[in-house]
Coordinates of C-alpha atoms in Angstrom, one line a residue:
M10 CA 149.3 80.9 141.0
T11 CA 146.4 81.7 143.2
D12 CA 144.0 84.5 142.7
E13 CA 144.1 86.7 145.6
P14 CA 141.0 88.7 146.6
V15 CA 141.2 92.3 145.4
P16 CA 140.5 94.7 148.4
V17 CA 137.4 96.7 147.9
A18 CA 137.4 100.2 149.2
V19 CA 134.8 100.8 151.9
P20 CA 132.8 103.9 151.5
R21 CA 133.9 106.4 154.2
P22 CA 131.0 106.9 156.7
V23 CA 129.7 110.4 156.7
S24 CA 128.6 111.9 159.9
L25 CA 125.2 113.5 159.8
Y26 CA 126.6 116.4 162.0
N27 CA 128.9 117.7 159.3
P28 CA 129.4 121.3 158.3
A29 CA 127.4 121.1 155.2
N30 CA 124.3 119.7 157.0
V31 CA 124.7 122.3 159.9
L32 CA 124.5 125.1 157.3
T33 CA 121.4 123.5 155.7
A34 CA 119.8 123.3 159.3
A35 CA 120.9 126.8 159.9
R36 CA 119.1 128.0 156.7
I37 CA 115.9 126.2 157.8
V38 CA 116.1 127.9 161.3
L39 CA 116.6 131.3 159.7
V40 CA 113.5 131.1 157.6
P41 CA 111.1 131.9 160.5
V42 CA 113.5 134.5 161.7
F43 CA 113.4 136.2 158.4
V44 CA 109.7 136.0 158.2
A45 CA 109.2 137.5 161.7
F46 CA 111.6 140.4 160.5
V47 CA 109.6 141.1 157.4
V48 CA 106.3 141.0 159.3
V49 CA 107.4 143.3 162.2
S50 CA 108.8 145.7 159.4
G51 CA 105.4 145.7 157.6
M52 CA 107.7 146.6 154.6
V53 CA 107.8 150.2 155.9
D54 CA 110.1 150.2 158.8
S55 CA 113.6 150.7 157.3
G56 CA 115.6 149.2 160.1
W57 CA 113.6 145.9 160.2
R58 CA 113.7 145.7 156.5
I59 CA 117.4 146.0 156.5
L60 CA 117.5 143.2 159.2
A61 CA 115.2 141.1 157.1
C62 CA 117.3 141.6 153.9
L63 CA 120.5 140.7 155.6
T64 CA 119.0 137.6 157.2
F65 CA 117.8 136.5 153.8
C66 CA 121.2 137.2 152.2
V67 CA 123.1 135.2 155.0
A68 CA 120.6 132.3 154.6
S69 CA 121.0 132.4 150.8
A70 CA 124.7 132.3 151.2
T71 CA 124.5 129.1 153.1
D72 CA 122.8 127.5 150.1
F73 CA 125.9 128.0 148.0
A74 CA 128.3 127.2 150.8
D75 CA 126.7 123.9 151.9
G76 CA 126.5 122.4 148.5
W77 CA 130.2 123.3 147.8
I78 CA 131.4 121.9 151.1
A79 CA 129.4 118.7 150.7
R80 CA 131.0 118.1 147.1
R81 CA 134.5 119.4 148.0
Y82 CA 134.9 117.2 151.1
E83 CA 132.6 114.2 150.1
L84 CA 130.1 114.9 152.9
V85 CA 126.9 114.2 150.9
T86 CA 124.2 112.6 153.0
S87 CA 120.7 111.7 152.6
F88 CA 119.7 114.3 154.9
G89 CA 121.4 116.9 152.9
K90 CA 119.8 115.7 149.6
V91 CA 116.3 116.0 151.0
A92 CA 116.6 119.0 153.4
D93 CA 118.7 121.2 151.0
P94 CA 116.0 121.7 148.4
I95 CA 113.4 121.9 151.1
A96 CA 115.3 124.8 152.7
D97 CA 115.7 126.6 149.5
K98 CA 112.1 126.4 148.5
A99 CA 111.1 127.5 152.0
L100 CA 113.4 130.6 152.0
T101 CA 112.6 131.9 148.5
G102 CA 108.9 130.7 148.6
S103 CA 108.2 132.7 151.9
A104 CA 110.0 135.8 150.5
L105 CA 108.1 135.7 147.4
V106 CA 104.8 135.3 149.3
L107 CA 105.6 138.0 151.7
L108 CA 106.5 140.4 148.9
S109 CA 103.2 139.8 147.2
A110 CA 101.2 140.0 150.6
Y111 CA 102.7 143.6 151.1
D112 CA 102.0 144.5 147.5
R113 CA 105.6 144.7 146.4
L114 CA 105.2 141.9 143.9
S115 CA 102.3 140.7 141.7
W116 CA 100.8 137.5 143.0
W117 CA 100.9 136.0 139.4
V118 CA 104.8 136.4 139.5
T119 CA 105.0 134.6 142.8
G120 CA 102.5 131.9 141.7
L121 CA 104.4 131.2 138.4
I122 CA 107.8 131.0 140.2
L123 CA 106.4 128.7 142.8
V124 CA 104.7 126.4 140.3
R125 CA 108.0 126.2 138.4
E126 CA 110.0 125.4 141.7
W127 CA 107.8 122.8 143.2
G128 CA 107.1 121.4 139.6
V129 CA 110.7 120.8 138.9
T130 CA 111.3 119.1 142.2
A131 CA 108.3 116.8 141.4
L132 CA 109.6 116.2 138.1
R133 CA 113.0 115.1 139.5
F134 CA 111.2 112.7 141.8
W135 CA 109.1 111.4 138.8
V136 CA 112.2 110.4 136.8
I137 CA 114.5 109.5 139.7
R138 CA 114.3 105.8 138.8
Y139 CA 115.6 106.6 135.4
G140 CA 118.4 108.9 136.4
V141 CA 119.2 112.2 137.8
I142 CA 118.6 115.6 136.2
P143 CA 121.6 117.7 137.2
A144 CA 121.3 121.4 138.1
S145 CA 122.2 123.4 134.9
R146 CA 124.0 126.7 134.7
G147 CA 120.7 128.2 133.8
G148 CA 119.3 126.9 137.1
K149 CA 122.2 128.4 139.0
L150 CA 121.7 131.8 137.2
K151 CA 117.9 131.7 137.9
T152 CA 118.8 131.2 141.6
A153 CA 121.1 134.1 141.6
L154 CA 118.7 136.4 140.0
Q155 CA 116.0 135.5 142.2
I156 CA 118.1 136.2 145.3
A157 CA 119.3 139.4 143.9
A158 CA 115.8 140.6 143.0
I159 CA 114.4 139.6 146.4
A160 CA 117.1 141.2 148.3
W161 CA 116.6 144.5 146.2
F162 CA 112.9 144.4 147.1
L163 CA 113.6 143.9 150.7
W164 CA 116.2 146.7 151.2
P165 CA 114.8 150.1 151.5
V166 CA 116.1 151.2 148.2
P167 CA 115.2 155.0 147.4
E168 CA 113.5 155.8 144.2
P169 CA 114.2 155.7 141.3
F170 CA 116.9 152.9 142.1
D171 CA 114.2 150.7 143.4
L172 CA 113.3 150.1 139.7
V173 CA 116.3 147.9 139.6
G174 CA 114.6 145.4 141.7
T175 CA 111.8 145.2 139.0
V176 CA 114.3 144.7 136.2
L177 CA 116.0 141.9 138.2
M178 CA 112.7 140.2 139.0
V179 CA 111.8 140.3 135.3
A180 CA 115.1 138.7 134.3
A181 CA 114.6 136.0 137.1
L182 CA 111.1 135.4 135.9
I183 CA 112.3 134.8 132.2
V184 CA 115.2 132.6 133.2
T185 CA 112.9 130.7 135.6
V186 CA 110.4 129.8 132.9
V187 CA 113.1 129.0 130.3
T188 CA 114.9 126.7 132.6
G189 CA 111.6 125.1 133.8
V190 CA 110.8 124.2 130.2
D191 CA 114.3 122.9 129.7
Y192 CA 114.0 120.7 132.7
V193 CA 110.7 119.2 131.5
L194 CA 112.4 118.3 128.0
Q195 CA 115.4 116.8 130.0
A196 CA 113.0 114.7 131.9
L197 CA 111.1 113.5 129.0
R198 CA 114.3 112.5 127.1
L199 CA 115.6 110.7 130.1
R200 CA 112.5 108.7 130.4
R201 CA 112.3 107.8 126.7
R202 CA 115.9 106.9 126.7
A203 CA 115.4 104.5 129.8
Q204 CA 112.4 102.9 128.3
R205 CA 114.2 102.0 125.0
V206 CA 117.0 100.1 127.0

């Protein structure tokens, strides 16, 4: 009785030009368009503010869509892994900076959120050789709250309903800080566990 070689499944090659990557690239392209609309509006012209808000929402929607498509249809690529978080940070980061520049949001709020966002990204790279820190439900809630708060600030909402934006941003800030601390603890646990092995 001879041992026949067991066929090994060859990983299916994934094209760089797939729907998930196209959506990620579209989000990157929409960032300067969004910035231009905000600058032209000066955060006073209602028409341009609405255009800026719609552009931001469309770009944000591609963030949810590209990840789902990549996982659902096994279209994960190295480009997507790198470009997706960069696109996310560029979109939300530019929105927060612009809101602060036009005195719609305190600079310390923008600073705190940006430090957390880039800090978690750096943290993931720091422990990548020990393992991957997956996105938590809290992280997804944080993203949803940030998007909702930014959109509310961008849209020319009349008083007193504009205060809803402040409530959303406070909630986003709290979840941002809490999940940031959680990611730090996860990274430390992951590193300690790997060093024991």
